[in-house]
Tab-separated table of C-alpha atoms and ligand atoms in Angstrom:
chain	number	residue	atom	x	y	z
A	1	UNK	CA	22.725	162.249	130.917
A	2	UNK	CA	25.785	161.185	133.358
A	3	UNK	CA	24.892	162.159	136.630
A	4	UNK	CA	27.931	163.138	139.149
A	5	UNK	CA	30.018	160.376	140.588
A	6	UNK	CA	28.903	159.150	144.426
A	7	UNK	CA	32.094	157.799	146.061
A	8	UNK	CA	31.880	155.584	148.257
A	9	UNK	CA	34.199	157.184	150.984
A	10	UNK	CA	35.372	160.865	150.051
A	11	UNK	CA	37.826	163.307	151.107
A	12	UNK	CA	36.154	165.912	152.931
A	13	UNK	CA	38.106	169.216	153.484
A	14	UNK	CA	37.048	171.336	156.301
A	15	UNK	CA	38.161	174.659	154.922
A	16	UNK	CA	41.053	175.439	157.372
A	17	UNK	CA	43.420	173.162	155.874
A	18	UNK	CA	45.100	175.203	153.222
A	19	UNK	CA	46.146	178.225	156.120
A	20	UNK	CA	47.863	175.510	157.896
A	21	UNK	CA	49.765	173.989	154.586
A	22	UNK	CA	50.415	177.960	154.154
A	23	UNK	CA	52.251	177.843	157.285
A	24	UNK	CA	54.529	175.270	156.635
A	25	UNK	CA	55.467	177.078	153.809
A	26	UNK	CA	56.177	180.513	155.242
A	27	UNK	CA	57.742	179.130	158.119
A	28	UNK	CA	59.929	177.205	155.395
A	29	UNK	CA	59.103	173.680	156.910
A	30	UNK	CA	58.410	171.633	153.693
A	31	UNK	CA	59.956	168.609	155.095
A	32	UNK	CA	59.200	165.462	157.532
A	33	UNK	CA	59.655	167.733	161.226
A	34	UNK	CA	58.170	171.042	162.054
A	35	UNK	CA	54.686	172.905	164.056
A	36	UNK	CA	52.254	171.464	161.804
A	37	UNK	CA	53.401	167.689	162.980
A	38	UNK	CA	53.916	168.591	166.346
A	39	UNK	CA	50.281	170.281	166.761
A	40	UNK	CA	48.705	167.730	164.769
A	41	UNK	CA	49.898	164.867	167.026
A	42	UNK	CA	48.800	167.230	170.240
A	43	UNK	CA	45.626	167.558	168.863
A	44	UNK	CA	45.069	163.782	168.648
A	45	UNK	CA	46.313	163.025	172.281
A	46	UNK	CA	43.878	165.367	173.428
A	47	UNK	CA	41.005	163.756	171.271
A	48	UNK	CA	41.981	160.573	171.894
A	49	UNK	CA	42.190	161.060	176.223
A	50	UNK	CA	45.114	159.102	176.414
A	51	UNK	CA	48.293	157.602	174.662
A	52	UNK	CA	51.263	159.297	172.962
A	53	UNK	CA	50.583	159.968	169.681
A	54	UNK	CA	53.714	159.699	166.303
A	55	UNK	CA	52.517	160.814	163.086
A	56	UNK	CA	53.368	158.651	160.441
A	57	UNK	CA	53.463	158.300	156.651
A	58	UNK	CA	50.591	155.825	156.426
A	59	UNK	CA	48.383	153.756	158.657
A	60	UNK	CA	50.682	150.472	157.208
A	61	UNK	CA	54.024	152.203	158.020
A	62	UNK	CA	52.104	152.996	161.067
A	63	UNK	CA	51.036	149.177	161.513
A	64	UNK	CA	55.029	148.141	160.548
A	65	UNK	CA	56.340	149.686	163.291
A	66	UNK	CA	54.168	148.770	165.514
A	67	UNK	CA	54.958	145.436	165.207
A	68	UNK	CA	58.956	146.431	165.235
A	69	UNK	CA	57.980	148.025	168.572
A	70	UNK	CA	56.217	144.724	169.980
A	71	UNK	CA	59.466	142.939	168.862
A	72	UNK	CA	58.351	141.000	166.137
A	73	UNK	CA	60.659	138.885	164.220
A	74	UNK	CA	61.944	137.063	161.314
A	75	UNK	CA	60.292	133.485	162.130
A	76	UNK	CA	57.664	134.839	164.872
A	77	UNK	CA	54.336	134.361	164.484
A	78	UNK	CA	51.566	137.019	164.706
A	79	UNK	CA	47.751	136.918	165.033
A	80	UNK	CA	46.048	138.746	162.135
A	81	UNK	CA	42.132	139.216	162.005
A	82	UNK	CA	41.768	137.532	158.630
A	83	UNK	CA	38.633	139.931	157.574
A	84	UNK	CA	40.634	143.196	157.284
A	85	UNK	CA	42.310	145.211	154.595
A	86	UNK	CA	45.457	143.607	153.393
A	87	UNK	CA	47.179	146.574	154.968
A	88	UNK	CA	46.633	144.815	158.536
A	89	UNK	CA	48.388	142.068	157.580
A	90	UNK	CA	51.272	142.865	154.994
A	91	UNK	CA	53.649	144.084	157.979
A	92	UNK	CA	53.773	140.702	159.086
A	93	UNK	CA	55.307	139.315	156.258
A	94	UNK	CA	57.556	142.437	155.037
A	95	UNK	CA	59.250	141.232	158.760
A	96	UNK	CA	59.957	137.458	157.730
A	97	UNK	CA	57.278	136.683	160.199
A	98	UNK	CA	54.136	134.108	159.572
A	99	UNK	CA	50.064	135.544	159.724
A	100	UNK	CA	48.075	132.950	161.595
A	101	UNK	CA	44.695	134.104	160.798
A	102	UNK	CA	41.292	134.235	162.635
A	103	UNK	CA	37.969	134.509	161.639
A	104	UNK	CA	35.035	136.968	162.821
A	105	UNK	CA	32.265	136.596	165.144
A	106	UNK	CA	28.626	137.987	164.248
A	107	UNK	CA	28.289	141.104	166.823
A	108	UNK	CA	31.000	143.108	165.510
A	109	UNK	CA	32.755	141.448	162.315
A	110	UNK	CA	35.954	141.759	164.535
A	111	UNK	CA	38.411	138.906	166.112
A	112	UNK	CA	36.220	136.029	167.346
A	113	UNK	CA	37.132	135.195	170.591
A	114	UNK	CA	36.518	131.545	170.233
A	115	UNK	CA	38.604	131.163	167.391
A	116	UNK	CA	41.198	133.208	168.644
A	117	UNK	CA	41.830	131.557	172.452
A	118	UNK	CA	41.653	127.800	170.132
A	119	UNK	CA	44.223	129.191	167.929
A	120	UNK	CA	46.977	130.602	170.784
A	121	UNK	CA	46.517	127.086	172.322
A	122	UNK	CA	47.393	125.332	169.125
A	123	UNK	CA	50.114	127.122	168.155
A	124	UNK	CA	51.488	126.595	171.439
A	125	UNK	CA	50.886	123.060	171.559
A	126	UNK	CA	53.062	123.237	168.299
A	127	UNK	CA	55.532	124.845	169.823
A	128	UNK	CA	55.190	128.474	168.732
A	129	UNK	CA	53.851	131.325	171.521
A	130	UNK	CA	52.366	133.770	169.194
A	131	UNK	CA	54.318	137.365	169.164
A	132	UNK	CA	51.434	140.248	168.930
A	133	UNK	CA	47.701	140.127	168.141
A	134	UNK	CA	46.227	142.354	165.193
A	135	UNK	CA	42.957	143.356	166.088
A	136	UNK	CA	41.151	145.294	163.818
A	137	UNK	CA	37.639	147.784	164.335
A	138	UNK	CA	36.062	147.486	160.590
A	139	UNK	CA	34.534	149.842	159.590
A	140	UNK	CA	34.562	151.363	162.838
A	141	UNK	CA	32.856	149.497	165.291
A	142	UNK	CA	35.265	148.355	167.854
A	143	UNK	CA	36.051	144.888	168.604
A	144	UNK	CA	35.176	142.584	171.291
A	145	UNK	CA	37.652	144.721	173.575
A	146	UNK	CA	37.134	143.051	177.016
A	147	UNK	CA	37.067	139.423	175.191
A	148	UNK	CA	40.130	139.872	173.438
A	149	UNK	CA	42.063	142.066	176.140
A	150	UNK	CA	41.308	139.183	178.653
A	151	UNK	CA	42.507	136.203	176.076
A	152	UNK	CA	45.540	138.194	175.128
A	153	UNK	CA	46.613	139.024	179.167
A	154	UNK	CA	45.773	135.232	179.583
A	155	UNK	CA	48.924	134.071	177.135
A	156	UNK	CA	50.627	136.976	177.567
A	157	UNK	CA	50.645	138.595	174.253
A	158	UNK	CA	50.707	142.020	173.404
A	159	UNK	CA	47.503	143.513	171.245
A	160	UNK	CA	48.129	145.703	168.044
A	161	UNK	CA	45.028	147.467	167.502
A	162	UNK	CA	44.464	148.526	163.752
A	163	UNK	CA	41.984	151.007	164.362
A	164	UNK	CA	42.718	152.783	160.662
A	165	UNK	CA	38.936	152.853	160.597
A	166	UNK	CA	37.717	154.061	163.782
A	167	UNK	CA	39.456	157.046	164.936
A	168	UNK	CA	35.801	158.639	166.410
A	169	UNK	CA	34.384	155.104	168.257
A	170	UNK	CA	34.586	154.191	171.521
A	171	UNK	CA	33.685	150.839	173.848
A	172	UNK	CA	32.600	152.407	177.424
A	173	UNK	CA	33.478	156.053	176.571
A	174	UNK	CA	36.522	155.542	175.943
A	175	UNK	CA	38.206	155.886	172.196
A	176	UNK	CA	39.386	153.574	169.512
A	177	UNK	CA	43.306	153.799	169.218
A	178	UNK	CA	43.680	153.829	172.754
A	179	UNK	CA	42.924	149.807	173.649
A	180	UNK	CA	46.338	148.039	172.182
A	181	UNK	CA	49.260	147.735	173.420
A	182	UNK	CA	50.573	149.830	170.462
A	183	UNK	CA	47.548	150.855	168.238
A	184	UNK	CA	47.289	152.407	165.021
A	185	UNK	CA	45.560	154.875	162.783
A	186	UNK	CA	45.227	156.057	158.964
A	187	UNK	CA	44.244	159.292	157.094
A	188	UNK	CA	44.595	158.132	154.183
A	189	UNK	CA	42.093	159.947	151.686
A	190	UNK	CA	38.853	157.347	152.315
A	191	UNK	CA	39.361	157.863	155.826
A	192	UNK	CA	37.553	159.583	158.646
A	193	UNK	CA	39.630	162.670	158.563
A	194	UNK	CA	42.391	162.519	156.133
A	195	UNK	CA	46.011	164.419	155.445
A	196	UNK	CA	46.238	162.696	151.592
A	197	UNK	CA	48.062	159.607	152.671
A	198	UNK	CA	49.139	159.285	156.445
A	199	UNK	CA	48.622	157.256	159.705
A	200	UNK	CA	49.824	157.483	162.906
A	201	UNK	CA	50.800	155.096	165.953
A	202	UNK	CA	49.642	155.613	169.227
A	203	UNK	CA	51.969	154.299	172.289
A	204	UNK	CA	51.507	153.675	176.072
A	205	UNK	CA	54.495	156.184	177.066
A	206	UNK	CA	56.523	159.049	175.761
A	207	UNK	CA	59.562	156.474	175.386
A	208	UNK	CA	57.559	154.341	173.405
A	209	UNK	CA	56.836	157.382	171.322
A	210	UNK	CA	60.289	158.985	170.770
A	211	UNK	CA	61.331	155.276	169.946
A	212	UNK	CA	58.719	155.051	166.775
A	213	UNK	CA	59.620	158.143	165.572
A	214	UNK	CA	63.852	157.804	165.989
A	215	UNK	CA	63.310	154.512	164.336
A	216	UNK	CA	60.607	156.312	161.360
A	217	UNK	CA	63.857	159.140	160.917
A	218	UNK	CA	66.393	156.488	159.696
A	219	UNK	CA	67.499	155.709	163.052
A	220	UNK	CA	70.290	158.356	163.471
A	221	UNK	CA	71.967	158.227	166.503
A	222	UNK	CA	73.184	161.348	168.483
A	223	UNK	CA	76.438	161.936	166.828
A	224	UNK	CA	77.460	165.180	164.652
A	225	UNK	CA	78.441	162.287	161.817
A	226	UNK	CA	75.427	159.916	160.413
A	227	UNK	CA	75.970	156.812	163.054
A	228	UNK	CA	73.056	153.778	163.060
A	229	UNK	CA	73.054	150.866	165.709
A	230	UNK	CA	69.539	149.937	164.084
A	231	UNK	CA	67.613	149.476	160.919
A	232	UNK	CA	65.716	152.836	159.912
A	233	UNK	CA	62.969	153.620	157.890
A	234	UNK	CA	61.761	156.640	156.487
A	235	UNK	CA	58.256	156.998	158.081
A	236	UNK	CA	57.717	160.155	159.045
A	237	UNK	CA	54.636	162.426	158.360
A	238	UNK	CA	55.306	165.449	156.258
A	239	UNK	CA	54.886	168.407	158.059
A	240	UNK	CA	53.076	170.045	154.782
A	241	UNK	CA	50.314	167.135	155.069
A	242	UNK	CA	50.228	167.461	158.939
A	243	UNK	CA	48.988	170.854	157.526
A	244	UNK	CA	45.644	169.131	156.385
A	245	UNK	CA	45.369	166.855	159.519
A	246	UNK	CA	45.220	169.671	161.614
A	247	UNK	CA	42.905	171.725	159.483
A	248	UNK	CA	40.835	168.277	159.415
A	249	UNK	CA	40.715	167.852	163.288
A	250	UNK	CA	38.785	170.696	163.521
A	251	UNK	CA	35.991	169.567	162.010
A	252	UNK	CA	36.456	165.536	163.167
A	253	UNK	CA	33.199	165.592	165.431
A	254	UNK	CA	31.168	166.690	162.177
A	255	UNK	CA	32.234	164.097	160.059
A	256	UNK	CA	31.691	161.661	162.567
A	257	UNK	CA	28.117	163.009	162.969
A	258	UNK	CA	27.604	163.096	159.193
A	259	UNK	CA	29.034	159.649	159.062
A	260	UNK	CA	26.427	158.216	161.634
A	261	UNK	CA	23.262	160.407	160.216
A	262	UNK	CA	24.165	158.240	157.029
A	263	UNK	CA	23.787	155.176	158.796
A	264	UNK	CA	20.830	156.141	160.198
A	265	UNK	CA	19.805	156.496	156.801
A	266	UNK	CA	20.347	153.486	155.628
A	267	UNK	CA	18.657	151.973	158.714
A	268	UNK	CA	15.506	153.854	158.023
A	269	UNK	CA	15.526	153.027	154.393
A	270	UNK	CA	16.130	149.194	154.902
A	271	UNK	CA	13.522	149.079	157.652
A	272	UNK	CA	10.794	147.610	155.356
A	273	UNK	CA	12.926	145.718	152.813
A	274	UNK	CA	13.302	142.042	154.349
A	275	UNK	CA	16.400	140.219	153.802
A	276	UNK	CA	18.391	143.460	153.989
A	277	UNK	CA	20.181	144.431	157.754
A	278	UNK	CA	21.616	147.539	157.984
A	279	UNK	CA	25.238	146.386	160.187
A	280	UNK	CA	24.955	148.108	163.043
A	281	UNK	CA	26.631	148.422	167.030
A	282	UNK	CA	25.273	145.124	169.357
A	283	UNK	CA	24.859	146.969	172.472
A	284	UNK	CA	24.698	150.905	173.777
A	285	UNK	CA	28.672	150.053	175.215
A	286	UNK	CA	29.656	150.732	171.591
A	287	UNK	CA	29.794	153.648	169.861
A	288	UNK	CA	30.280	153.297	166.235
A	289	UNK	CA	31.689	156.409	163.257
A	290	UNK	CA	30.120	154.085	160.761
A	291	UNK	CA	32.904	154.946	158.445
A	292	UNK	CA	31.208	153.107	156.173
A	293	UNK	CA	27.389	151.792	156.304
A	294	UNK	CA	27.325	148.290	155.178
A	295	UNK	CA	24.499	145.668	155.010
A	296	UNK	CA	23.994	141.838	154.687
A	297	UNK	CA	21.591	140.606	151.897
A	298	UNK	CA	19.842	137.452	152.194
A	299	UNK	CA	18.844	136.341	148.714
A	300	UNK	CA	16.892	133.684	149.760
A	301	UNK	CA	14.481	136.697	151.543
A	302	UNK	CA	14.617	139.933	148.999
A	303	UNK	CA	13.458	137.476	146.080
A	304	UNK	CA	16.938	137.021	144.581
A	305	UNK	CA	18.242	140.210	144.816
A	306	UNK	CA	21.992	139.836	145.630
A	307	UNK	CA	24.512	142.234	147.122
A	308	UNK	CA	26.247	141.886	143.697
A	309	UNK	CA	23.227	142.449	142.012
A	310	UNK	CA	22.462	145.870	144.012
A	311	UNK	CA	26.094	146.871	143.686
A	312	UNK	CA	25.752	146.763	139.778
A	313	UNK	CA	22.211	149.138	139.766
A	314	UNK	CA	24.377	151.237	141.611
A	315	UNK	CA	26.848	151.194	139.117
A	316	UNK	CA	25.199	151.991	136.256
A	317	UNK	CA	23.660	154.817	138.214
A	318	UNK	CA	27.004	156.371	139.043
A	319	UNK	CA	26.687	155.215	142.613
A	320	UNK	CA	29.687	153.347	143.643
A	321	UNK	CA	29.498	150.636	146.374
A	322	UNK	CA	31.662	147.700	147.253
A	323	UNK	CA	31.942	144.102	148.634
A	324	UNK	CA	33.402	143.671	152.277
A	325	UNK	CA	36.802	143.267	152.706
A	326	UNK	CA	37.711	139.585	151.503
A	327	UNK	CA	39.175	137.934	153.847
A	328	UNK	CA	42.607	137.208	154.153
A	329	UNK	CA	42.809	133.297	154.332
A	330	UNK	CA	41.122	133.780	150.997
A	331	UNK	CA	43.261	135.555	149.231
A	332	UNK	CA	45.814	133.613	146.694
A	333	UNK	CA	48.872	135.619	148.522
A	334	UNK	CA	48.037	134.133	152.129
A	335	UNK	CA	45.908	131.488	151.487
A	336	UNK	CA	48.423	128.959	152.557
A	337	UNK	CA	48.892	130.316	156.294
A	338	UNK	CA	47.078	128.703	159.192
A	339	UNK	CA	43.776	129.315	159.793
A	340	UNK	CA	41.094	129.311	162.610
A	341	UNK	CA	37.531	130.073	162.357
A	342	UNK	CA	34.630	128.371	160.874
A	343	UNK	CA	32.995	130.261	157.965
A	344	UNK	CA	31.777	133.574	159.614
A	345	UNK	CA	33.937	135.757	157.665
A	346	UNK	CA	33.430	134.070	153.970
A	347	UNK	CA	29.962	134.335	154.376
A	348	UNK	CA	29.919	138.223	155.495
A	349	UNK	CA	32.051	138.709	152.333
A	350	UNK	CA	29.586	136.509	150.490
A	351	UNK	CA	26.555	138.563	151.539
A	352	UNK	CA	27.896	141.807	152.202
A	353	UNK	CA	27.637	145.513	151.106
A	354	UNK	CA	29.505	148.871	151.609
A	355	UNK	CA	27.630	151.389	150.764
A	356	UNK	CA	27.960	155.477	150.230
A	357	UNK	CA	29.141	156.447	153.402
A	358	UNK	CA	31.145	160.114	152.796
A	359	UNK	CA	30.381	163.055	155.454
A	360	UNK	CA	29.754	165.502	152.603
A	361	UNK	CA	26.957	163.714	151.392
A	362	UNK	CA	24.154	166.496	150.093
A	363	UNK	CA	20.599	165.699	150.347
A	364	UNK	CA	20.300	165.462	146.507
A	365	UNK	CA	22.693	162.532	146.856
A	366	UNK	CA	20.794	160.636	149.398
A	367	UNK	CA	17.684	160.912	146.974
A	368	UNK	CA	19.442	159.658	144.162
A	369	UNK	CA	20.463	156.715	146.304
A	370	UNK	CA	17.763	156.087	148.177
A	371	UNK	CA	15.334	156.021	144.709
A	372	UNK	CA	17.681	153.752	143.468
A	373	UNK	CA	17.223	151.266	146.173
A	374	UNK	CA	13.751	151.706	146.650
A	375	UNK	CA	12.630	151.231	142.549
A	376	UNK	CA	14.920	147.856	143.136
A	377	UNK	CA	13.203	146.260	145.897
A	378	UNK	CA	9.830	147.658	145.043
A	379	UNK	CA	9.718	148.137	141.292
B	401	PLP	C1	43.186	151.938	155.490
B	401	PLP	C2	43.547	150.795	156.331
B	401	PLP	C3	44.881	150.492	156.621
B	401	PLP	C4	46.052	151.140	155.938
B	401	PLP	O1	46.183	152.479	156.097
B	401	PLP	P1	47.007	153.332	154.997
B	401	PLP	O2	47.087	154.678	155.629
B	401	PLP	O3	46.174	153.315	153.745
B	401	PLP	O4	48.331	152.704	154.799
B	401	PLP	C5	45.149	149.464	157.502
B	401	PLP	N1	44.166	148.751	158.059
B	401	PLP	C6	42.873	148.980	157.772
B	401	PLP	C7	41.837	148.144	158.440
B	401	PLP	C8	42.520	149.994	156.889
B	401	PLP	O5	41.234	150.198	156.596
């Protein structure tokens, strides 16, 4: 018998969505401008307590302009968390600009601060100031915030915070997307809340704003002709899929909820298993969605049981699971780009394991899982 699919990360509709994508079609707005855009973005301002919020077609067009905003360019150099989606880091080069890359610390699988301060100093001493910092919250527990804010004020350079995963934190009660200098989000369909494929950036003022969204609309300039001083792109959220965001920020709180009940979860069912950690928050400042539960197995501990070897059992029981994102530096298309770090982030990758993490979760699921994981480590 093939039991149902468990996905890792799935959509989850909350039930309004389809009235607002109803909307946009009575109302005739089937194109990139229109309520459903304009409420959507409202609604995230409000949620996230401060910033100006520009929905965009993804969280990397999102990501692109951000670092158009900070003024990157052909032959700059930019800062890139090197344990991240490839997303964070792509922008960087679709500019002509080089990824320096730094590796993790322990507490929160984010930007180490160590590596990062010894990196700015290099490049300098070469000769390069770096242009922007990526700084990423995987899978949504937020960076080293103070740390990194502090290093980056220090040299000057403006933070791009890639919080495509953490819409729903917060360090010190106050929200992920809200601590760059420009920061970013996705909806795309793994996502917290999702509109199908979508992101957003978030700015420090309404200029800022109207700028990413001029420059996401092809850059037309007020004329009653088609007239461009700049280079446009066509970035702009579609006012039918703003349809779902909106319909999706009314439930945002639950899924966060669900999200963290899952972790707990996991925490409760790796309590007794040695040589498995559940990855959770280091201190009560952060405030973690747990978009996705992940854990670190020590095979020398769980007699030999690897994370590869737990994501295959899954497998063949229809459960899907994944490794950690593998780092950047790692990867055959950057692995040539400098650097800095010791090892922290191969061996999370090396160890690591995301596991079902989706807000509509039923109980019936979690038993499936959770027998599969217990007849491993205590056949
Ligand atoms: C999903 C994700 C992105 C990209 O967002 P899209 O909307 O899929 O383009 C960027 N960075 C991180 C860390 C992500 O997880």
């Amino acid at each position: 018998m093939i039991k149902n699919k468990i996905w890792l990360s799935p959509p989850h509709m909350g039930g309004s969505e389809q009235k607002y994508i109803q909307e946009a079609f009575d109302t005739n707005w089937i194109a990139p401008v229109g309520a459903n855009i304009d409420i959507f973005e409202a609604n995230l301002e409000n949620y996230l307590g401060s910033g100006q919020v520009a929905a965009l077609s993804s969280g990397t067009a999102a990501i692109h302009m951000g670092l158009i905003l900070l003024g990157v360019q052909a032959g700059d150099e930019v800062i890139c968390q090197s344990m991240t989606f490839s997303a964070s880091a792509n922008p960087i080069l679709y500019l002509g600009a080089t990824p320096v890359f730094i590796d993790s610390e322990i507490d929160t699988w984010n930007l180490c601060p160590i590596a990062l301060e010894e990196a700015i100093i290099d490049r300098i001493a070469k000769g390069v100031s770096p242009k922007a910092i990526i700084a990423v919250t995987l899978y949504g527990v937020p960076y080293k915030v103070e740390e990194i804010r502090t290093i980056a004020s220090k040299y000057n350079i403006p933070i791009l915070e890639d919080s495509a995963e953490a819409l729903g934190s917060s360090y010190k009660g106050k929200r992920c997307g809200t601590f760059g200098d420009v920061s970013t989000l996705s909806f795309n369909g793994s996502k917290i809340i999702t509109t199908s494929g979508g992101g957003a950036i978030v700015t420090k003022t309404k200029e800022l704003k109207e700028k990413a969204i001029f420059l996401a609309t092809q850059a037309k300039e007020k004329a009653p002709h088609y007239q461009h001083c700049e280079v446009g792109y066509n970035y702009r959220m579609s006012n039918v899929l703003a349809g779902i965001g909106r319909g999706q920020m009314e439930v945002i709180d639950q899924h966060v909820k669900s999200r963290r009940e899952m972790h707990e979860f996991y925490v409760d069912l790796f309590q007794n298993i040695p040589g498995v950690s559940v990855f959770s928050v280091p201190n009560t400042d952060y405030f973690a969605n747990y978009w996705l539960s992940t854990i670190l197995v020590d095979d020398t501990i769980t007699n030999g049981i690897t994370n590869e070897k737990i994501r295959i059992i899954l497998g063949e029981e229809n459960i899907e699971s994944r490794p950690l994102w593998k780092p950047m530096h790692l990867q055959p298309i950057y692995c040539s780009y400098p650097y800095y770090g010791s090892a922290i982030a191969e061996s999370l990758f090396n160890k690591g394991l995301c596991l079902p993490s989706g807000s509509s979760l039923s109980e019936e699921d979690r038993f499936r899982i959770k027998s599969v994981l217990v007849n491993l480590f205590n056949p």
